[in-house]
PDB file of N, CA and C in Angstrom:
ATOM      1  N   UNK A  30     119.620 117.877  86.268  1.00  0.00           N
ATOM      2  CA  UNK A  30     119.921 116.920  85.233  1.00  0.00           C
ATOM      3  C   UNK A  30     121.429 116.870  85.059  1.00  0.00           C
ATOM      4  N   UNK A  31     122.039 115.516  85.048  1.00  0.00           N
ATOM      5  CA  UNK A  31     123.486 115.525  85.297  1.00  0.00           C
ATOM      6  C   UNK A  31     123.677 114.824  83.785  1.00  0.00           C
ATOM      7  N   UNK A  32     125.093 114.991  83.441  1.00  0.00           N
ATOM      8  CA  UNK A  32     125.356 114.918  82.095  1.00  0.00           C
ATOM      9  C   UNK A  32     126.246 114.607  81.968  1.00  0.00           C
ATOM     10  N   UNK A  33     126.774 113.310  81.696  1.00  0.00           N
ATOM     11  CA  UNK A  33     128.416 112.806  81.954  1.00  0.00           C
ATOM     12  C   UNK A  33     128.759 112.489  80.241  1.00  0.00           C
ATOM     13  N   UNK A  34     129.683 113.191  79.543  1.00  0.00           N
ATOM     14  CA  UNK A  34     130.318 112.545  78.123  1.00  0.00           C
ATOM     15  C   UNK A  34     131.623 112.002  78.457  1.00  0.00           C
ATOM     16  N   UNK A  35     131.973 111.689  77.664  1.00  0.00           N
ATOM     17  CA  UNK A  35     132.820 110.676  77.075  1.00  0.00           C
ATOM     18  C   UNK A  35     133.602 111.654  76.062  1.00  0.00           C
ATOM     19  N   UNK A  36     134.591 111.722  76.623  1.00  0.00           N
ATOM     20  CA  UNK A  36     135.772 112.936  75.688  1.00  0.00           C
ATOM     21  C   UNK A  36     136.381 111.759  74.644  1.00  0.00           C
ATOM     22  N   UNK A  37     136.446 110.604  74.465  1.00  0.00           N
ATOM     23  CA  UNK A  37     136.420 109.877  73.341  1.00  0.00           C
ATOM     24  C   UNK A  37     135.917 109.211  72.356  1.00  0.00           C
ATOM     25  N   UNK A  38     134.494 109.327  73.085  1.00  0.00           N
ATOM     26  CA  UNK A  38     133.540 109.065  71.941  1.00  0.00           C
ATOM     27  C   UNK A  38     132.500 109.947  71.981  1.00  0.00           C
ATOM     28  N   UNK A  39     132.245 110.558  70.857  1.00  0.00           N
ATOM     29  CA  UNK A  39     131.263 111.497  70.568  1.00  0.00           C
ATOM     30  C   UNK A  39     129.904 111.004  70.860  1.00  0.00           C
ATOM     31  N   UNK A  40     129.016 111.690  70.833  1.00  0.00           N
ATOM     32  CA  UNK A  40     127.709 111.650  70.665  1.00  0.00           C
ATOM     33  C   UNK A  40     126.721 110.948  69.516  1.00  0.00           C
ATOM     34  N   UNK A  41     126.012 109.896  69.483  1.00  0.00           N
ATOM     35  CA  UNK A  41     125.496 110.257  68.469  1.00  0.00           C
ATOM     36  C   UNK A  41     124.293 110.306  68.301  1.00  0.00           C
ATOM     37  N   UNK A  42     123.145 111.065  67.635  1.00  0.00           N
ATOM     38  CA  UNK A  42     122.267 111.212  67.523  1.00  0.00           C
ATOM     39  C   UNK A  42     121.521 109.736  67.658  1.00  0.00           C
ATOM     40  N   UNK A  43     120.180 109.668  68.279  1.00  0.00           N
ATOM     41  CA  UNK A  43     119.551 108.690  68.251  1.00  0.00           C
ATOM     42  C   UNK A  43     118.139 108.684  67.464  1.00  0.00           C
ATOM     43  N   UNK A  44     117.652 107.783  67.244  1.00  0.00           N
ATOM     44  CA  UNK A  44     116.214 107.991  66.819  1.00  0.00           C
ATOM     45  C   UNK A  44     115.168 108.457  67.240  1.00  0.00           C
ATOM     46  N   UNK A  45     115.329 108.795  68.600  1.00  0.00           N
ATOM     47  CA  UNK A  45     114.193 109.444  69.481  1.00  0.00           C
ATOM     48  C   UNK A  45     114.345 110.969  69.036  1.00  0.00           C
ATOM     49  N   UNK A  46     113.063 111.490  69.393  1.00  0.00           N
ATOM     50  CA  UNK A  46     113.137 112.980  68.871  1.00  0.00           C
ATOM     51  C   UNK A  46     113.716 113.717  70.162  1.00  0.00           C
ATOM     52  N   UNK A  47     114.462 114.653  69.563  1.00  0.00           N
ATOM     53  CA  UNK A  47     115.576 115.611  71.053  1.00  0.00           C
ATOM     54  C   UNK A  47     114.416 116.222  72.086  1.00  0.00           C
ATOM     55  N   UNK A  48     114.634 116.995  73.008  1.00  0.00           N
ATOM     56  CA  UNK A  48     114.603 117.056  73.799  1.00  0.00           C
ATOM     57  C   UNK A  48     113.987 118.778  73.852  1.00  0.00           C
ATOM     58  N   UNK A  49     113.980 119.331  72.524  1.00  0.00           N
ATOM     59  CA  UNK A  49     113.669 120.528  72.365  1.00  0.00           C
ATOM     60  C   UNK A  49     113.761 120.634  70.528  1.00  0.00           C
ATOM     61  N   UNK A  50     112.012 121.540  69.956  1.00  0.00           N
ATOM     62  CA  UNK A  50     111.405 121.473  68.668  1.00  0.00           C
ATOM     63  C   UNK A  50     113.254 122.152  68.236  1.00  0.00           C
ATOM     64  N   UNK A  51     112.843 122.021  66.651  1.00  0.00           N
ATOM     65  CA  UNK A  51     113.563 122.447  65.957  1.00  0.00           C
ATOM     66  C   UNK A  51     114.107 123.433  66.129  1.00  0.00           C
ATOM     67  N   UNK A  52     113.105 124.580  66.266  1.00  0.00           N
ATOM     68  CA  UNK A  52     112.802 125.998  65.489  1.00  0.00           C
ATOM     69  C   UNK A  52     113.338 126.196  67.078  1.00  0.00           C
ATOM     70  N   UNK A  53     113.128 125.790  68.152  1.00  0.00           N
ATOM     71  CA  UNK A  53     113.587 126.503  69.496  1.00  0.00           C
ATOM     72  C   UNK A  53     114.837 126.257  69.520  1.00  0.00           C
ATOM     73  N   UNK A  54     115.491 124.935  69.285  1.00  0.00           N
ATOM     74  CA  UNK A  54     117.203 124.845  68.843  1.00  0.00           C
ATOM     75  C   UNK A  54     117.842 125.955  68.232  1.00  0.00           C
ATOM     76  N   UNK A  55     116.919 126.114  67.137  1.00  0.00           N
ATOM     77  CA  UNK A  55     117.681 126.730  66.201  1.00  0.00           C
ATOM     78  C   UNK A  55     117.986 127.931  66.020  1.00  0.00           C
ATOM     79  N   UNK A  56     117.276 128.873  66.954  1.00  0.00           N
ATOM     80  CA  UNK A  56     117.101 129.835  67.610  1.00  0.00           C
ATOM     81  C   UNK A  56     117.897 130.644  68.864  1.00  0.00           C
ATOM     82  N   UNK A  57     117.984 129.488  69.580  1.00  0.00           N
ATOM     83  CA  UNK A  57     119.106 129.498  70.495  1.00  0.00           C
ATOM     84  C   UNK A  57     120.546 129.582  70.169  1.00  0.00           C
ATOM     85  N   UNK A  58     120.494 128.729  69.218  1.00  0.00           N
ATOM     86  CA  UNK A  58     121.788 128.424  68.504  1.00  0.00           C
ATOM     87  C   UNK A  58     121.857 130.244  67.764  1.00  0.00           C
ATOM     88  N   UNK A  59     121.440 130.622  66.886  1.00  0.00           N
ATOM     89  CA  UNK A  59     121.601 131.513  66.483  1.00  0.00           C
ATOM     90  C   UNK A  59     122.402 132.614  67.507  1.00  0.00           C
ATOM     91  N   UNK A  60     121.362 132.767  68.578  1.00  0.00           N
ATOM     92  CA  UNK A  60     121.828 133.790  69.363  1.00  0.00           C
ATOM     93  C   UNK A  60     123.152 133.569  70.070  1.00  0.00           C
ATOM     94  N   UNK A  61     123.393 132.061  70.424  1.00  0.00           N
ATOM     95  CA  UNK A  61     124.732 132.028  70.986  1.00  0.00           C
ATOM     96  C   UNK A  61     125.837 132.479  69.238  1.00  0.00           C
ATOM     97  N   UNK A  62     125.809 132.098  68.568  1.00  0.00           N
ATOM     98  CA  UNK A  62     126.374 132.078  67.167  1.00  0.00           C
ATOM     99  C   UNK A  62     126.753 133.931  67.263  1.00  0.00           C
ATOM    100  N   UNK A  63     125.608 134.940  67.572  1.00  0.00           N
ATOM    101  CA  UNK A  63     125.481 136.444  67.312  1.00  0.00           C
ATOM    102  C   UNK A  63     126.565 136.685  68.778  1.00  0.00           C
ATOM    103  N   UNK A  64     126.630 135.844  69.833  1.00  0.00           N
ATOM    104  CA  UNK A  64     127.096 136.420  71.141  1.00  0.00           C
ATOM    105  C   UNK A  64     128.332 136.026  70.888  1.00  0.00           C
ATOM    106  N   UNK A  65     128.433 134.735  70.551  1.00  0.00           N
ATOM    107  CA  UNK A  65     130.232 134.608  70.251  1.00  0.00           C
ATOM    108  C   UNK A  65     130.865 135.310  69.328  1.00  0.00           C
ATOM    109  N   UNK A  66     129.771 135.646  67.964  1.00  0.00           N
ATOM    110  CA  UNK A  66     130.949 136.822  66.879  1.00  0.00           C
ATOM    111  C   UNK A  66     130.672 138.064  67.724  1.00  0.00           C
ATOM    112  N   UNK A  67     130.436 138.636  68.531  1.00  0.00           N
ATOM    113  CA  UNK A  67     130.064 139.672  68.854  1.00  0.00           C
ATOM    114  C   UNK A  67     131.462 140.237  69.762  1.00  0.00           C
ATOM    115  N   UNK A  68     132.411 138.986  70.641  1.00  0.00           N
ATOM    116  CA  UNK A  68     133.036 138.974  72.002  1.00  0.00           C
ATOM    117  C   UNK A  68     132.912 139.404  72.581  1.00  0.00           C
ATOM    118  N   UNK A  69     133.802 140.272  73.686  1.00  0.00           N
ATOM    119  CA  UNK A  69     133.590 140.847  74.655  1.00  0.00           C
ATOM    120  C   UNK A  69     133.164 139.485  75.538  1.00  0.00           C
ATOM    121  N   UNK A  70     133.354 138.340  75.725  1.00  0.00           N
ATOM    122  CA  UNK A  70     133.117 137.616  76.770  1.00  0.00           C
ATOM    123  C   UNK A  70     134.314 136.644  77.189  1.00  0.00           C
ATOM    124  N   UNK A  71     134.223 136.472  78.513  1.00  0.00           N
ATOM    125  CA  UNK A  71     135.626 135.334  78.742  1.00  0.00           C
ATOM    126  C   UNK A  71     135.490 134.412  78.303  1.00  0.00           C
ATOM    127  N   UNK A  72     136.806 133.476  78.083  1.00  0.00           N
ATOM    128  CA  UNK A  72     136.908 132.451  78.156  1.00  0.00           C
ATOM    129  C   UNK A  72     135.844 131.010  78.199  1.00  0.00           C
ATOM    130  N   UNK A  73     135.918 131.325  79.472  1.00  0.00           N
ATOM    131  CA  UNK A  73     134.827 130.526  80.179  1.00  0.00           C
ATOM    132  C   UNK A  73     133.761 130.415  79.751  1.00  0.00           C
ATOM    133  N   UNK A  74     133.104 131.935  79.828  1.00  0.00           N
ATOM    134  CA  UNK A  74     131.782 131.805  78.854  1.00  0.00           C
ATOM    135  C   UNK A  74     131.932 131.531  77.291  1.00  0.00           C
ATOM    136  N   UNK A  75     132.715 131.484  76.861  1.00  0.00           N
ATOM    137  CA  UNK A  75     132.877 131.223  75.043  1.00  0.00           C
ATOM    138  C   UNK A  75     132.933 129.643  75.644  1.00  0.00           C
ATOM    139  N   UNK A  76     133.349 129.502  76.223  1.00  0.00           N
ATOM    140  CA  UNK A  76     133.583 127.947  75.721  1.00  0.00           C
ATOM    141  C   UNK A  76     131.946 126.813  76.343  1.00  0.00           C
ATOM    142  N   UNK A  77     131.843 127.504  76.989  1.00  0.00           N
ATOM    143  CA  UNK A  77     130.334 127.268  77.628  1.00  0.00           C
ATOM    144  C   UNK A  77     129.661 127.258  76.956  1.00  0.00           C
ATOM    145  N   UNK A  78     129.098 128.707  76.314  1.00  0.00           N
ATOM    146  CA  UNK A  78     128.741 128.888  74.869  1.00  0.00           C
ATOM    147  C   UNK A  78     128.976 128.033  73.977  1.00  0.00           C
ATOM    148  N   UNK A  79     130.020 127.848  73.534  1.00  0.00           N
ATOM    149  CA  UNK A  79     130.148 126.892  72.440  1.00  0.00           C
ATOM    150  C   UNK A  79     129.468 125.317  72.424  1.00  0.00           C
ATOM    151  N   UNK A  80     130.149 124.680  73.606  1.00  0.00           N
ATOM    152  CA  UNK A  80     129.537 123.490  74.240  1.00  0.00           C
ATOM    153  C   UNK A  80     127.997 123.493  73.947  1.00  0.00           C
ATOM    154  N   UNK A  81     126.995 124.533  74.239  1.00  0.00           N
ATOM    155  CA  UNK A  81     125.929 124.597  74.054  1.00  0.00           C
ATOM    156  C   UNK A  81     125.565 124.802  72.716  1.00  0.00           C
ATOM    157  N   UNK A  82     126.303 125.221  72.149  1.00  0.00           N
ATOM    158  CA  UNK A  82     125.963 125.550  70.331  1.00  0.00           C
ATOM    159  C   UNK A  82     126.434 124.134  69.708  1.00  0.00           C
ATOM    160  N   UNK A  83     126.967 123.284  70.177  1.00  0.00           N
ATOM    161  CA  UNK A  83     127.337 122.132  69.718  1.00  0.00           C
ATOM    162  C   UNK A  83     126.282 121.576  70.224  1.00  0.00           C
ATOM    163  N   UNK A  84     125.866 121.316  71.374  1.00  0.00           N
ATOM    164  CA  UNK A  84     124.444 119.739  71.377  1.00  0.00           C
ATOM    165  C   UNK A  84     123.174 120.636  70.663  1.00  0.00           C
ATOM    166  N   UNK A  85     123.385 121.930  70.202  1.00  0.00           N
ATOM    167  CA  UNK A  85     121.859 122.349  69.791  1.00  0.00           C
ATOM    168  C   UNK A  85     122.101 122.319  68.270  1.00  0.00           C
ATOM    169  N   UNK A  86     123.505 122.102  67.496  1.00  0.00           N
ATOM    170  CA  UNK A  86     123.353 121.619  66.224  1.00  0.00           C
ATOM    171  C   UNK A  86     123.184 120.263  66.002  1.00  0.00           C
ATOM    172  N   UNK A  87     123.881 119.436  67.107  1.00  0.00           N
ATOM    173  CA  UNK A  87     123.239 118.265  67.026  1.00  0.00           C
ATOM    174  C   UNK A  87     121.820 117.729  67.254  1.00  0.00           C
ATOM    175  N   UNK A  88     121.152 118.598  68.078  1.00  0.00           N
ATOM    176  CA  UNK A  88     119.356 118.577  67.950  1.00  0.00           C
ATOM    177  C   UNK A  88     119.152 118.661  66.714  1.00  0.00           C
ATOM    178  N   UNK A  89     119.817 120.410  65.854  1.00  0.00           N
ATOM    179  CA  UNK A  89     119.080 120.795  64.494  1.00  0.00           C
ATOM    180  C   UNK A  89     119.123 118.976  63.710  1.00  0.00           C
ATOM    181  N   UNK A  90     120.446 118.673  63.389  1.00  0.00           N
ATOM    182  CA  UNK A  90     120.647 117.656  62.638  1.00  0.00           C
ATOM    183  C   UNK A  90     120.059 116.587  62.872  1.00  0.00           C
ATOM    184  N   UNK A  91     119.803 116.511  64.002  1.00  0.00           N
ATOM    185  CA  UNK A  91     118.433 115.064  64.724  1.00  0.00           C
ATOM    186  C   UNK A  91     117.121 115.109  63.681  1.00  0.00           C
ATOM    187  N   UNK A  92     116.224 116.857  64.486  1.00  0.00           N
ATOM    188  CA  UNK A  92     115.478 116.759  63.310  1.00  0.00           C
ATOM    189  C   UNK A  92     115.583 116.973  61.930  1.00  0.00           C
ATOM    190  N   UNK A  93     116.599 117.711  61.665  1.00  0.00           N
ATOM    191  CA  UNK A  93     116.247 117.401  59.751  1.00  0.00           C
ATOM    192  C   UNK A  93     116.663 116.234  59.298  1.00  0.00           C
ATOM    193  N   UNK A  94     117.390 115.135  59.904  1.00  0.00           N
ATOM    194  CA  UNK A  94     117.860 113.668  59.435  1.00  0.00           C
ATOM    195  C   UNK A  94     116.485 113.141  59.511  1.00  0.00           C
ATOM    196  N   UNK A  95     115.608 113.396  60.491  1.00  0.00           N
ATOM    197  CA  UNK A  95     114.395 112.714  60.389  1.00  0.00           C
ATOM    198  C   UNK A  95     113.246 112.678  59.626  1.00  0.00           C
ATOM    199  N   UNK A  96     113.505 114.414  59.636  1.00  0.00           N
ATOM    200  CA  UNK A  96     112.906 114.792  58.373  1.00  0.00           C
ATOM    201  C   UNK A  96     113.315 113.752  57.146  1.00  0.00           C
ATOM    202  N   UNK A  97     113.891 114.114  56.423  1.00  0.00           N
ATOM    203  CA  UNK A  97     114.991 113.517  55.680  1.00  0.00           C
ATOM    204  C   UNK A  97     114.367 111.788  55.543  1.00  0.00           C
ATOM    205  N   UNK A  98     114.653 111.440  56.530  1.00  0.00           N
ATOM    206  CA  UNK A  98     113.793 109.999  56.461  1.00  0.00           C
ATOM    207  C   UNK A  98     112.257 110.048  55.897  1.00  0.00           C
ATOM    208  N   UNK A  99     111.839 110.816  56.664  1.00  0.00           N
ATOM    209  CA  UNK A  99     110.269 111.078  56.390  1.00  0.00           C
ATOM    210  C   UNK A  99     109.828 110.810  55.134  1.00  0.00           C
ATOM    211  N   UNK A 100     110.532 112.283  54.743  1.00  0.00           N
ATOM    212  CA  UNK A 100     110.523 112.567  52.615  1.00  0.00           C
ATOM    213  C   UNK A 100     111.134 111.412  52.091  1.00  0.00           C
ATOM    214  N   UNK A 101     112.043 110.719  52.554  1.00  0.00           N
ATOM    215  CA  UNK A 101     112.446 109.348  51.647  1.00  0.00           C
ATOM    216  C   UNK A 101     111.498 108.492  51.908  1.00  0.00           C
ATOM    217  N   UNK A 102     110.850 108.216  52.995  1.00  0.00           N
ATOM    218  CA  UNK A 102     109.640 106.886  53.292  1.00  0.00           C
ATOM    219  C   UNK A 102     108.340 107.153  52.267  1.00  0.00           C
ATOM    220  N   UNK A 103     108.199 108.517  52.366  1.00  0.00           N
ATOM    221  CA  UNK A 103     106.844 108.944  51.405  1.00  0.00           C
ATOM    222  C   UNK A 103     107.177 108.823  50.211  1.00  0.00           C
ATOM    223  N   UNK A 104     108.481 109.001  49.891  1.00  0.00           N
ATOM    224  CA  UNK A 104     108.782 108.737  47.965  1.00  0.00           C
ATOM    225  C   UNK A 104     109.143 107.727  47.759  1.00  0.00           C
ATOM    226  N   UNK A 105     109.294 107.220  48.545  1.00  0.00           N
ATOM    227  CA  UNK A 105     109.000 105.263  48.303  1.00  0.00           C
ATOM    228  C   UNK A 105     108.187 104.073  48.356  1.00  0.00           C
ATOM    229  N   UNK A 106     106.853 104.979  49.235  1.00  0.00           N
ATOM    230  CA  UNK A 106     106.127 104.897  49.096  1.00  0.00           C
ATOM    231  C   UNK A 106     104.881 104.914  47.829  1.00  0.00           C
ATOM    232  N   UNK A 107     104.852 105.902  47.722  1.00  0.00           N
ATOM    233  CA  UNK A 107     104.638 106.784  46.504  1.00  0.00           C
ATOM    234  C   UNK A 107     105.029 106.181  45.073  1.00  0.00           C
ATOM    235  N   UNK A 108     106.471 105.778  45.406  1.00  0.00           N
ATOM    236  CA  UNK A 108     106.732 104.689  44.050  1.00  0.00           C
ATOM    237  C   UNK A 108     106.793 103.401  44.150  1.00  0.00           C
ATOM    238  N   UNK A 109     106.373 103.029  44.921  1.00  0.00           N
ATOM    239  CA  UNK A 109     105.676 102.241  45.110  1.00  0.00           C
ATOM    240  C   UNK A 109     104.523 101.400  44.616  1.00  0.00           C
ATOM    241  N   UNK A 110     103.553 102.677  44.994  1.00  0.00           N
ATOM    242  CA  UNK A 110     102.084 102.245  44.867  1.00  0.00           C
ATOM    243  C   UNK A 110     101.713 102.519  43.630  1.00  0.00           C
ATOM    244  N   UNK A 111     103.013 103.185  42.612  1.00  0.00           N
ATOM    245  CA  UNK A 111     102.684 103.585  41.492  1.00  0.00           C
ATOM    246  C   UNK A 111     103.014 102.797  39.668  1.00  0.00           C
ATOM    247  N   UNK A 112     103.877 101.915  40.716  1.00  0.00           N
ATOM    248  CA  UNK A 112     104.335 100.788  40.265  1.00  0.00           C
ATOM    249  C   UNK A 112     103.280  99.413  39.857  1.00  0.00           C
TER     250      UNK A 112
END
């Protein structure tokens, strides 16, 4: 899987759901988070690392924005029908 960015325009989340659950993002992320305060690693790998801790907070934020939508569609719903 090849992966070309754009060093001037960021990323931005889309409406499709990522590419990996929440809880497995978020997880990953953690452990790179414990390996980078930890050091002892080059360069190279910190920044590798990092790169990867960046598209897996942008997963986290995929799903809880959606979330996020979710809980707003149901409470508008909700007041809605109550109306």
């Amino acid at each position: 899987m090849s992966e070309k960015k754009s060093e001037s325009a960021p990323e931005k989340p889309t409406s499709e759901e990522p590419e990996i659950p929440y809880e497995a993002a978020r997880d990953e992320l953690v452990g790179i988070v414990t390996r980078l305060e930890s050091g002892g690693i080059s360069l190279a790998e910190t920044m590798k690392l990092w790169e990867r801790g960046e598209k897996l907070a942008d997963i986290c934020q995929t799903w809880l924005d959606g979330a996020r939508a979710r809980i707003e569609a149901a409470r508008s719903e909700a007041e809605d029908s109550q109306a």
